[in-house]
Coordinates of C-alpha atoms in Angstrom, one line a residue:
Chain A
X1 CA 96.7 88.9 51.5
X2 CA 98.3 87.3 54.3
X3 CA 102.0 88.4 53.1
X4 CA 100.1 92.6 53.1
X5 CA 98.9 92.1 56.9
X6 CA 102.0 90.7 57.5
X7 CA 104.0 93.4 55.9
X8 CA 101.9 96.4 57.3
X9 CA 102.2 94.6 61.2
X10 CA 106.3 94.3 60.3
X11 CA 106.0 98.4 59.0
X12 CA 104.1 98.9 62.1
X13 CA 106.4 97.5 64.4
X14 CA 109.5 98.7 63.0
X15 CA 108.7 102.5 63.0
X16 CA 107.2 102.2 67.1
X17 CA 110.3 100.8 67.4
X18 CA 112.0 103.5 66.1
X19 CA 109.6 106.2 67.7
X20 CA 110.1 104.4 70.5
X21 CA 114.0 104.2 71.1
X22 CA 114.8 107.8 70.0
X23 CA 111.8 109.0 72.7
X24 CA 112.2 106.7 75.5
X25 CA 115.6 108.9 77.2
X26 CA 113.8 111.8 76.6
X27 CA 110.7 110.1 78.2
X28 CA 112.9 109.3 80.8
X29 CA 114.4 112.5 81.6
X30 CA 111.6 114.7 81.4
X31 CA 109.5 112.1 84.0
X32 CA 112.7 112.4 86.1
X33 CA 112.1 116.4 85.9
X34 CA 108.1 116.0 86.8
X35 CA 109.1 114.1 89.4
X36 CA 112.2 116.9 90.4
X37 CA 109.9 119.4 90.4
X38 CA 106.9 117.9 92.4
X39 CA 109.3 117.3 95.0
X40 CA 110.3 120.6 95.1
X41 CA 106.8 121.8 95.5
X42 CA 106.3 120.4 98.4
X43 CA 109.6 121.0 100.7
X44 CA 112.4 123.6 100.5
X45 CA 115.6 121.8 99.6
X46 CA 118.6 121.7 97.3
X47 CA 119.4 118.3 96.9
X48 CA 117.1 115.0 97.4
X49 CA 118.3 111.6 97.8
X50 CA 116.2 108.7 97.0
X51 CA 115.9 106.0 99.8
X52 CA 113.2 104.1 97.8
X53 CA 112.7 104.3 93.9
X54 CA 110.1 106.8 93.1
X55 CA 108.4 106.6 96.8
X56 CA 110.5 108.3 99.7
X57 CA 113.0 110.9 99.3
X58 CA 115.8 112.3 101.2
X59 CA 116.1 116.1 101.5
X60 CA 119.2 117.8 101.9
X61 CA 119.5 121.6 102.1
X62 CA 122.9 123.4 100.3
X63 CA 125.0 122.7 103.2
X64 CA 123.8 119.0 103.1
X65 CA 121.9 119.3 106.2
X66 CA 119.1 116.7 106.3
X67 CA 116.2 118.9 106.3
X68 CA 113.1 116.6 105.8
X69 CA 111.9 113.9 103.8
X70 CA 109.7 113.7 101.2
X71 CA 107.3 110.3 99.8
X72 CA 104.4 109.2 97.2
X73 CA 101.3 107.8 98.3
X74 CA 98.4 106.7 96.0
X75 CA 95.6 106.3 98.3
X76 CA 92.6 104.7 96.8
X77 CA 89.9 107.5 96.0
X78 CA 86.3 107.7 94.8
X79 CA 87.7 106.6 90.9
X80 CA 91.1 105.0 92.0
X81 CA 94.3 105.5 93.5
X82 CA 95.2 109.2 94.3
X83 CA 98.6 109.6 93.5
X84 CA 100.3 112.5 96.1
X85 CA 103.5 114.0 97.1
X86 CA 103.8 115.0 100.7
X87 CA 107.0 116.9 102.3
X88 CA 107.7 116.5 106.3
X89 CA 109.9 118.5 108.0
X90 CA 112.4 116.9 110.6
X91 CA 109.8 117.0 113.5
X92 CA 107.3 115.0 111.4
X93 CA 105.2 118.0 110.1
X94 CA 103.7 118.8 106.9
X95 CA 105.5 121.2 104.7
X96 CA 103.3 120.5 101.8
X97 CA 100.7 118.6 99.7
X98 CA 101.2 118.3 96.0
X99 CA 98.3 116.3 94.4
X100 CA 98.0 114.9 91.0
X101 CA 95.9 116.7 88.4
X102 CA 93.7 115.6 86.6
X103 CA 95.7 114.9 83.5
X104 CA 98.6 113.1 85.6
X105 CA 96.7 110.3 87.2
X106 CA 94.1 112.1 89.1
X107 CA 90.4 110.5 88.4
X108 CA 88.3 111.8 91.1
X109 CA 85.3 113.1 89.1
X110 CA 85.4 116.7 88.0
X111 CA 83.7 119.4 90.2
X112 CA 83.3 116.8 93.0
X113 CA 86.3 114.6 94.1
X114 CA 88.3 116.5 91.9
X115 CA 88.2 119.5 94.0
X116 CA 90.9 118.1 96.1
X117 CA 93.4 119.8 94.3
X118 CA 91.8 123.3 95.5
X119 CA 94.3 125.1 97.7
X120 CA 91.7 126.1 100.0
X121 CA 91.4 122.1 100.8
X122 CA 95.2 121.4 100.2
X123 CA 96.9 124.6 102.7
X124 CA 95.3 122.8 105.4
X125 CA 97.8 120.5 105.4
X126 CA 100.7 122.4 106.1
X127 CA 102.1 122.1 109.8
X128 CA 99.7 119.3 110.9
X129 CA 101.3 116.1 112.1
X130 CA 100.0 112.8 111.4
X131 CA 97.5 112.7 114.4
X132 CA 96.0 116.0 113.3
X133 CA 95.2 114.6 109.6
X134 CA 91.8 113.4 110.2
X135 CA 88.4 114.8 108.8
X136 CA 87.0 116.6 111.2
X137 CA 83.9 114.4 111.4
X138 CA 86.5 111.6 112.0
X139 CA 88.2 113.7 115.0
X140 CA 90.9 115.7 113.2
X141 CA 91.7 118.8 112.2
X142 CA 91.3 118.8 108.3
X143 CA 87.5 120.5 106.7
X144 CA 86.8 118.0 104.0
X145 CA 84.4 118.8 100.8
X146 CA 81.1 119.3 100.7
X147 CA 79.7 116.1 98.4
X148 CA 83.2 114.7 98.5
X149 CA 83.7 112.8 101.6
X150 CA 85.5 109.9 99.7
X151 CA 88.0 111.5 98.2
X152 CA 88.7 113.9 100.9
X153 CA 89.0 110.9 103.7
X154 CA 91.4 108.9 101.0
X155 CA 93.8 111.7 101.2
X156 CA 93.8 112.5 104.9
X157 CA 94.1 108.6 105.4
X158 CA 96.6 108.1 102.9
X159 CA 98.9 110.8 103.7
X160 CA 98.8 110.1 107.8
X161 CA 99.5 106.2 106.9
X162 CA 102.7 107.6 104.8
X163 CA 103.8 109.5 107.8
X164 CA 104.1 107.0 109.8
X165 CA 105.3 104.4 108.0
X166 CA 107.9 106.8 106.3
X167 CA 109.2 108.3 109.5
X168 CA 109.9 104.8 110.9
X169 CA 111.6 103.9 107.8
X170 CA 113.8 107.1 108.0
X171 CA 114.7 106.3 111.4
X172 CA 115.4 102.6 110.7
X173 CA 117.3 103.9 107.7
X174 CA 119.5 106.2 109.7
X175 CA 120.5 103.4 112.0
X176 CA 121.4 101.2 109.2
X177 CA 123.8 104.3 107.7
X178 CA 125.5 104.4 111.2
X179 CA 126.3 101.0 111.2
X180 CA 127.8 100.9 107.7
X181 CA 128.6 104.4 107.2
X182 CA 130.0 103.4 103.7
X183 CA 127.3 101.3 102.6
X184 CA 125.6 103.1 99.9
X185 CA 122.1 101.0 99.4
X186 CA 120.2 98.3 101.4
X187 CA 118.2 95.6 100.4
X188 CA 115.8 93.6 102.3
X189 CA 116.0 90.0 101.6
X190 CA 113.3 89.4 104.3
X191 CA 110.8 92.1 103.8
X192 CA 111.1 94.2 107.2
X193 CA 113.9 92.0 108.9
X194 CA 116.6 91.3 107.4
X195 CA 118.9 94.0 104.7
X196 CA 121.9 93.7 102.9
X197 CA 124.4 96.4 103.1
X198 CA 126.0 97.1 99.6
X199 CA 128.7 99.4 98.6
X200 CA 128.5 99.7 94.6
X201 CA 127.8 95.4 94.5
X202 CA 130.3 94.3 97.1
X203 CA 128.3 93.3 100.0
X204 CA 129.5 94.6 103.6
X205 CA 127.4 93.3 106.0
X206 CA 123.5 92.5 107.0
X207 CA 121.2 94.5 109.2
X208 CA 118.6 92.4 111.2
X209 CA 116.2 93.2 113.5
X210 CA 115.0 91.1 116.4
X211 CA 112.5 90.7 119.3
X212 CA 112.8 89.8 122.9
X213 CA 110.9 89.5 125.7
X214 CA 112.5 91.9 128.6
X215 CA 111.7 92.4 132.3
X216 CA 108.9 94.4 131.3
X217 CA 107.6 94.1 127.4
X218 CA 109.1 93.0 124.0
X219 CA 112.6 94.5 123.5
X220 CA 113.4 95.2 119.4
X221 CA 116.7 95.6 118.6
X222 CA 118.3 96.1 115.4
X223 CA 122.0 94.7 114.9
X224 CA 124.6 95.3 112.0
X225 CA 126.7 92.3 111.2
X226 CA 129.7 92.7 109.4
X227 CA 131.3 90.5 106.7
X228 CA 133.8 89.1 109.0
X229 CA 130.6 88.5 111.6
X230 CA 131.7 91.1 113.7
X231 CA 128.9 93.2 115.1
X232 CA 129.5 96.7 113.6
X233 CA 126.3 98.0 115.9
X234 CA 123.1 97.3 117.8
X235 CA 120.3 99.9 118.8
X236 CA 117.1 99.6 120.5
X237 CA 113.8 100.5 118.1
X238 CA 111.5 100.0 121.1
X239 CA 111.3 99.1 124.9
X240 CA 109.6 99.6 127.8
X241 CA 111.9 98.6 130.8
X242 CA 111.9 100.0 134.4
X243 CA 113.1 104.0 134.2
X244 CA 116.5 104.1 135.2
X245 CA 117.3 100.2 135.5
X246 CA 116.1 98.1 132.9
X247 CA 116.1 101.1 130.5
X248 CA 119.7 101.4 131.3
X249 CA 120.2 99.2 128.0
X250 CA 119.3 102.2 125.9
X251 CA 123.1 103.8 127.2
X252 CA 125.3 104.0 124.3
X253 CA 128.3 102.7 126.5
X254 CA 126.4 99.2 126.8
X255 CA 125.4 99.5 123.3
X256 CA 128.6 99.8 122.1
X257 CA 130.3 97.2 124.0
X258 CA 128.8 94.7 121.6
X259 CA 131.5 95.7 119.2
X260 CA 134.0 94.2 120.9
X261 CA 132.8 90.9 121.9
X262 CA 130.2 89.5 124.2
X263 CA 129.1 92.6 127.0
X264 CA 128.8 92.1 130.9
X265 CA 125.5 92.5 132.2
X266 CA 124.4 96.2 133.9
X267 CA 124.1 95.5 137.3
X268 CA 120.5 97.1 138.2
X269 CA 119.3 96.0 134.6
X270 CA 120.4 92.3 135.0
X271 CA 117.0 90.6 133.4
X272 CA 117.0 93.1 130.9
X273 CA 120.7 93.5 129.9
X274 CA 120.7 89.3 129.7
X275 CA 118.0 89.2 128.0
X276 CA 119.2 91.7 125.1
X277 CA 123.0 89.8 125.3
X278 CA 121.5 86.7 124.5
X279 CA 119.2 87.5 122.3
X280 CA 121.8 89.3 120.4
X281 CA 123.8 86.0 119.9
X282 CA 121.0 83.7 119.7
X283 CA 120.1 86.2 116.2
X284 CA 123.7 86.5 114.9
X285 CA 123.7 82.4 115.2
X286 CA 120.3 82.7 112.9
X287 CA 121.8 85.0 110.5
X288 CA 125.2 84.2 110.2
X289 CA 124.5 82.1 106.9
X290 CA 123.5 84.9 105.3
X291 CA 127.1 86.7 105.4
X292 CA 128.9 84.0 105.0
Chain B
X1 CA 80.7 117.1 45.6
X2 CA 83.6 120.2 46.2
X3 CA 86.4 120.3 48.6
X4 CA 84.4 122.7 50.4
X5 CA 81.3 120.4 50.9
X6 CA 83.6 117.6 51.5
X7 CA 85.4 119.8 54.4
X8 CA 82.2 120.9 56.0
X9 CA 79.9 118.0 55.4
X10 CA 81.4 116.5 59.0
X11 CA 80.8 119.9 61.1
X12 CA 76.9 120.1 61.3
X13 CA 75.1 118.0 58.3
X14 CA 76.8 114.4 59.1
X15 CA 78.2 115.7 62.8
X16 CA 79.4 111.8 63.9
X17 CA 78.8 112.1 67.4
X18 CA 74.8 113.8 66.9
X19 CA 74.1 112.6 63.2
X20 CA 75.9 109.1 62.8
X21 CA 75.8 108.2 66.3
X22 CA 79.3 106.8 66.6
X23 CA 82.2 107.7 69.1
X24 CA 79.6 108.2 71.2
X25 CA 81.9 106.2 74.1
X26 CA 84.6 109.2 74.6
X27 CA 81.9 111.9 73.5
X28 CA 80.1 110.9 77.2
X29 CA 83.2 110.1 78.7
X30 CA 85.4 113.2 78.3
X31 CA 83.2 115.9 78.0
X32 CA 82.7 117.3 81.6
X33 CA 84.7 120.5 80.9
X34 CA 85.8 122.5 78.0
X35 CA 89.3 121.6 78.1
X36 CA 88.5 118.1 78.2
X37 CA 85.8 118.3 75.4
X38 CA 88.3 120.1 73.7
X39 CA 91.2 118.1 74.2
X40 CA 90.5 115.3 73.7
X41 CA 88.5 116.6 70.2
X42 CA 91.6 117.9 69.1
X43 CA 93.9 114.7 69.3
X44 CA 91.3 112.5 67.8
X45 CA 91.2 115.2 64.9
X46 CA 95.2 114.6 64.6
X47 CA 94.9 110.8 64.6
X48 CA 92.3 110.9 62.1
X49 CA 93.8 113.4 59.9
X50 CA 96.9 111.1 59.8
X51 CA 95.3 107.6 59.3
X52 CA 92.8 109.1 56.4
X53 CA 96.1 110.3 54.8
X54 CA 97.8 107.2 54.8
X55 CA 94.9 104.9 53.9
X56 CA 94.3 107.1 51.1
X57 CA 97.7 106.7 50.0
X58 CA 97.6 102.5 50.1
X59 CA 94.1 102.7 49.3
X60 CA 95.0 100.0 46.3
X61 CA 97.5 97.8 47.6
X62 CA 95.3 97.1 50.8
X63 CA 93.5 93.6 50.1
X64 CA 89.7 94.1 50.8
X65 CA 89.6 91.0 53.2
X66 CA 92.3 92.4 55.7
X67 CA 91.6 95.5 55.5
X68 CA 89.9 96.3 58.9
X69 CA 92.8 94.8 60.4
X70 CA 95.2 96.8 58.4
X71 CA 93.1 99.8 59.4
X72 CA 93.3 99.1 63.0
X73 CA 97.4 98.5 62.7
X74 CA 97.8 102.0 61.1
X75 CA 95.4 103.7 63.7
X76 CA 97.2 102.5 66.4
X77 CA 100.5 103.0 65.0
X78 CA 99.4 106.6 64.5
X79 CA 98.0 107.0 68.4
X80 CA 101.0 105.0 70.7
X81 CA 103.3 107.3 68.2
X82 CA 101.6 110.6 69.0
X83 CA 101.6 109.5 72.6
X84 CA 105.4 108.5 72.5
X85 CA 105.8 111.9 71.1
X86 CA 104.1 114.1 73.0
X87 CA 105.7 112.4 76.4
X88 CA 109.0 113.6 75.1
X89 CA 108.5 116.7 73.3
X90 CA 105.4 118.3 75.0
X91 CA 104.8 116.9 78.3
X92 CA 102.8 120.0 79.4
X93 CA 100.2 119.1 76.7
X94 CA 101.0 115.8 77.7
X95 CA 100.1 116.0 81.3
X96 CA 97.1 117.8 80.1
X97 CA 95.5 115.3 77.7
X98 CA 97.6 112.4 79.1
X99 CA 94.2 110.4 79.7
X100 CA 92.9 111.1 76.4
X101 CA 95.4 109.9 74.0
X102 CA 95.5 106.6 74.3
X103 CA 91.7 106.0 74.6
X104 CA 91.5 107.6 70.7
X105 CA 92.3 103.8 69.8
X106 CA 89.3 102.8 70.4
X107 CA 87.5 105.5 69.3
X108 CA 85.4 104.0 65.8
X109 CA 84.3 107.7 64.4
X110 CA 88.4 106.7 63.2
X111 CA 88.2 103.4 62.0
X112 CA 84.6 104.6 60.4
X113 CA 86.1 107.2 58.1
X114 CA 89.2 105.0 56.8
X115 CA 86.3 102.0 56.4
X116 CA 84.2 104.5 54.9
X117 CA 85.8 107.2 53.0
X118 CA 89.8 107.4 53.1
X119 CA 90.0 103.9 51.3
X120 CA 87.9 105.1 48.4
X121 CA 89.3 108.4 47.8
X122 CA 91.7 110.8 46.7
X123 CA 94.1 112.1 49.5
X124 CA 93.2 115.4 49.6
X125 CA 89.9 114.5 50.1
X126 CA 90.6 112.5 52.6
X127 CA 92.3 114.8 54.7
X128 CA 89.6 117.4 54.1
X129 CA 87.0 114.8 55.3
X130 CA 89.3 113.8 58.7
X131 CA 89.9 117.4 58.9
X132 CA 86.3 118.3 58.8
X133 CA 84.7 114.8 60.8
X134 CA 87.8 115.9 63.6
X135 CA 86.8 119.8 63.8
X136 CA 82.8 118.7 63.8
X137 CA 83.3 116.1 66.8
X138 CA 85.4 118.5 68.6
X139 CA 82.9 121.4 68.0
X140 CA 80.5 118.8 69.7
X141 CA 82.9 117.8 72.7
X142 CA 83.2 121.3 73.2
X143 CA 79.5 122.1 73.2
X144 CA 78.7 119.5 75.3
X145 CA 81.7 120.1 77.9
X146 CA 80.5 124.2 77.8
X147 CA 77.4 123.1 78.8
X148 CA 78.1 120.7 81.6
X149 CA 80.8 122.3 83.4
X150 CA 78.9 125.3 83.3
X151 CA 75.3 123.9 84.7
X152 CA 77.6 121.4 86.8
X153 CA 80.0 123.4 88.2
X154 CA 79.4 127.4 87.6
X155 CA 82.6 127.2 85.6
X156 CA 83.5 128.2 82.1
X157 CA 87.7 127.2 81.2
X158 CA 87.9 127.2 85.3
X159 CA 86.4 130.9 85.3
X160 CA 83.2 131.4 87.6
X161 CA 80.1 132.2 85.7
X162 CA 76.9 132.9 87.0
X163 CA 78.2 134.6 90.1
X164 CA 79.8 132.3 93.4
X165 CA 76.5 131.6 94.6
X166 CA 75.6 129.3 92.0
X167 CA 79.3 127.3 91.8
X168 CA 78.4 126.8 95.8
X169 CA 76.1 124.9 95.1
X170 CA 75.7 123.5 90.6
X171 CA 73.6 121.1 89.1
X172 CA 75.9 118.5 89.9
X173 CA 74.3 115.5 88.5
X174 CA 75.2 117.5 84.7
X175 CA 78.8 116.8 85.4
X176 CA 78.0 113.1 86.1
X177 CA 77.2 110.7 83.7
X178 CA 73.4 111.4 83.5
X179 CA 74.4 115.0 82.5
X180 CA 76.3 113.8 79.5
X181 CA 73.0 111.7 78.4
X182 CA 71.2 114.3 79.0
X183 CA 73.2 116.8 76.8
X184 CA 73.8 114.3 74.1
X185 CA 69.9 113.5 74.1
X186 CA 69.0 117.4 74.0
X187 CA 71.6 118.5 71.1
X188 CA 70.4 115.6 69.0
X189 CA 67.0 116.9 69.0
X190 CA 67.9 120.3 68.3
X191 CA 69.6 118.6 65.5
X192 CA 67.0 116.5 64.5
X193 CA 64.5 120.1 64.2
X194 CA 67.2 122.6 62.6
X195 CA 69.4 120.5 60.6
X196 CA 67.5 119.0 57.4
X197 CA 68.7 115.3 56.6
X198 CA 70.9 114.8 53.6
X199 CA 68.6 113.0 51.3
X200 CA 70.2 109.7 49.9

């Protein structure tokens, strides 16, 4: 009795197993061509690059021009999350909306939440920017569905939250390729702060980024630091110094003499150009371990 | 009793969803619109039509004190193998049933008819009775996802019926789950008055 069950679960197991390894490539492949062809739905492009596995895409025309990015969100809806496929153009607009169906992860309820994938609801995305993707009852631009407020609201939210945070991350992203133009992937090791820059699995350098208080308000910086702890870059995210002195540390002249060793001050800009140079080197102190 | 009896015996007379009262979980759950109703009818039929076979086959070396277990092994064997299958091969009909395959697992109109007639009978009838149980609760699926979608949406198969004034504005609730209650409740009585009861 016991030797049957156990003979029927080892049967069992060993054909899954079998069903299992001859289908998983193929699995594999043709998820890699849903995915292909959502992401084609939504932007004109030849060629996409992923930045981050199955969430935010790169997209290249034929000439290799960056034309736009392309990210998943999975907002959570009436049923649960909403899983969606959004295109943005280089200026940060829409250039389309793909949403699940139902039989891909969709569970908004049929005829009511589920109505979200009408185009008459989904074309009024296209060309908005993130502050125009609001319900109009919630001071946007976008008509939500009759009965379907929930659903309608967790896409508008959940597609101008993936915006924003996706356009930041490109633009953090292209600063990072600047100062490792051959690195091919970063990692964080310290979720929003610190990166590794890899080429195949050699490591060339970190990125960091770092806050200081300037004449004004917080600068952040971002700083690439080589192998050899050589500073290979440093650009300003944000600041608010005085127009035309403090802001002076934006130039790319006094940006780039970090490269080669410590910078003099700007004269004009001297609280804010200080405060940047020693910030600089107070960070590179922190994060020197991690290079070496 | 003849093949033929055997065959339609499931359809109408011993309909499991509106006779025998079981599956009743996915008949409520996944019969909003036709192609769900329909769908998800149609991969249950498969599943069943497969474990009745092979139950049949082992019908005598299955030990009678393991055999729900044994049942449950093959069932689910049959069901994560269709699902592995139809990811790779058809993902169209994949992405279209996606939610429904796996939930056939625990649907017990399966496990009832390997409990109940596969492991005392021949394989042909067997497959004639998972045939004919699978066609009758998809029949019933269908109904019931005809009816809903249209009262609760104005749709038929995503096609407007009853003119665009209605679909404005449907009978919502009968896409919800009170609708499926309601439908369930209304086509067992019409059962219950038309259909005479197989005397035992």
């Amino acid at each position: 009795m016991v030797i049957t069950l156990f003979v029927v679960a080892l049967v069992c197991s060993i054909v899954l197993s079998f069903v299992y390894s001859f289908t998983a490539p193929r699995i594999e492949d043709t998820q890699k061509e849903l995915i292909l062809a959502s992401l084609r739905e939504v932007i004109t492009a030849a060629e996409f690059v992923e930045v981050i596995p199955e969430t935010l895409w790169r997209a290249h025309d034929s000439a290799g021009n960056h034309v736009g990015l392309v990210f998943r969100v999975f907002p959570q809806g009436y049923a649960a999350p909403i899983p969606i496929t959004v295109g943005l153009d280089n200026d940060g607009k829409i250039t389309g909306v793909r949403i699940a169906t139902a039989g891909e992860g969709m569970k908004e309820t049929p005829g009511l939440g589920a109505k979200i994938l009408e185009s008459d609801f989904k074309d009024q995305f296209h060309g908005k920017e993130a502050s125009q993707v609001l319900l109009k009852q919630d001071g946007g631009e976008i008509d939500g569905i009759t009965a379907a407020t929930i659903s309608s609201r967790a896409v508008c939210s959940g597609i101008k939250r993936g915006i924003e945070k996706y356009m930041d991350e490109l633009d953090v992203l292209l600063d990072m390729e600047m100062f490792f133009p051959s690195a091919d992937r970063f990692v964080a090791i310290i979720e929003d702060t610190v990166w590794y820059a890899l080429q195949e699995n050699d490591t060339l350098g970190i990125v960091f980024v770092g806050k200081t208080m300037g004449y004004l308000a917080d600068i952040v910086f971002m700083v690439g630091l080589a192998q050899t702890t050589a500073i290979t870059g440093v650009n300003i995210l944000s600041s608010q110094e005085t127009e035309g002195f403090g802001e002076q540390i934006r130039s790319q002249e006094f940006l780039d003499s970090f490269k080669d060793g410590i910078p003099e001050a700007i004269s004009g800009a001297t609280v804010s150009s200080d405060a940047l140079i020693k910030a600089v080197r107070t960070h590179v102190e922190k994060y020197k371990e991690y290079v070496e | 009793m003849s093949k033929w009896q055997i065959f339609t015996r499931g359809l109408v007379r011993e309909n499991a969803v509106l006779v025998l009262m079981i599956g009743l979980c996915p008949a409520l759950a996944v019969s909003g619109t036709v192609r769900d109703g329909f769908g998800m009818g149609i991969a249950a039929t498969f599943v069943l039509l497969c474990s009745n076979i092979i139950i049949s086959l082992f019908r005598r070396n299955i030990p009678n004190e393991v055999r729900i277990p044994i049942f449950i092994l093959v069932i689910s064997t049959f069901v994560t193998m269709i699902d592995y299958m139809m990811q790779a091969f058809q993902p169209d009909l994949y992405r279209a049933l996606g939610v429904f395959v796996p939930l056939i697992v625990v649907n017990c109109m399966i496990l009832g008819r390997a409990e109940a007639f596969a492991s005392k009978n021949s394989i042909i009838m067997s497959a004639l009775d998972g045939l004919g149980v699978g066609l009758g609760f998809t029949l019933t699926l269908t109904i019931m996802g005809a009816i809903r979608e249209m009262l609760g949406n104005g749709t038929f198969l995503g096609m407007v019926v009853f003119g665009e004034g209605f679909k404005k504005a449907p009978v919502i609730f009968m896409i919800m789950s009170p609708g499926a209650f309601l439908v369930i409740g209304v086509l067992k009585a019409l059962i219950n008055k038309y259909v005479k009861k197989e005397t035992p």
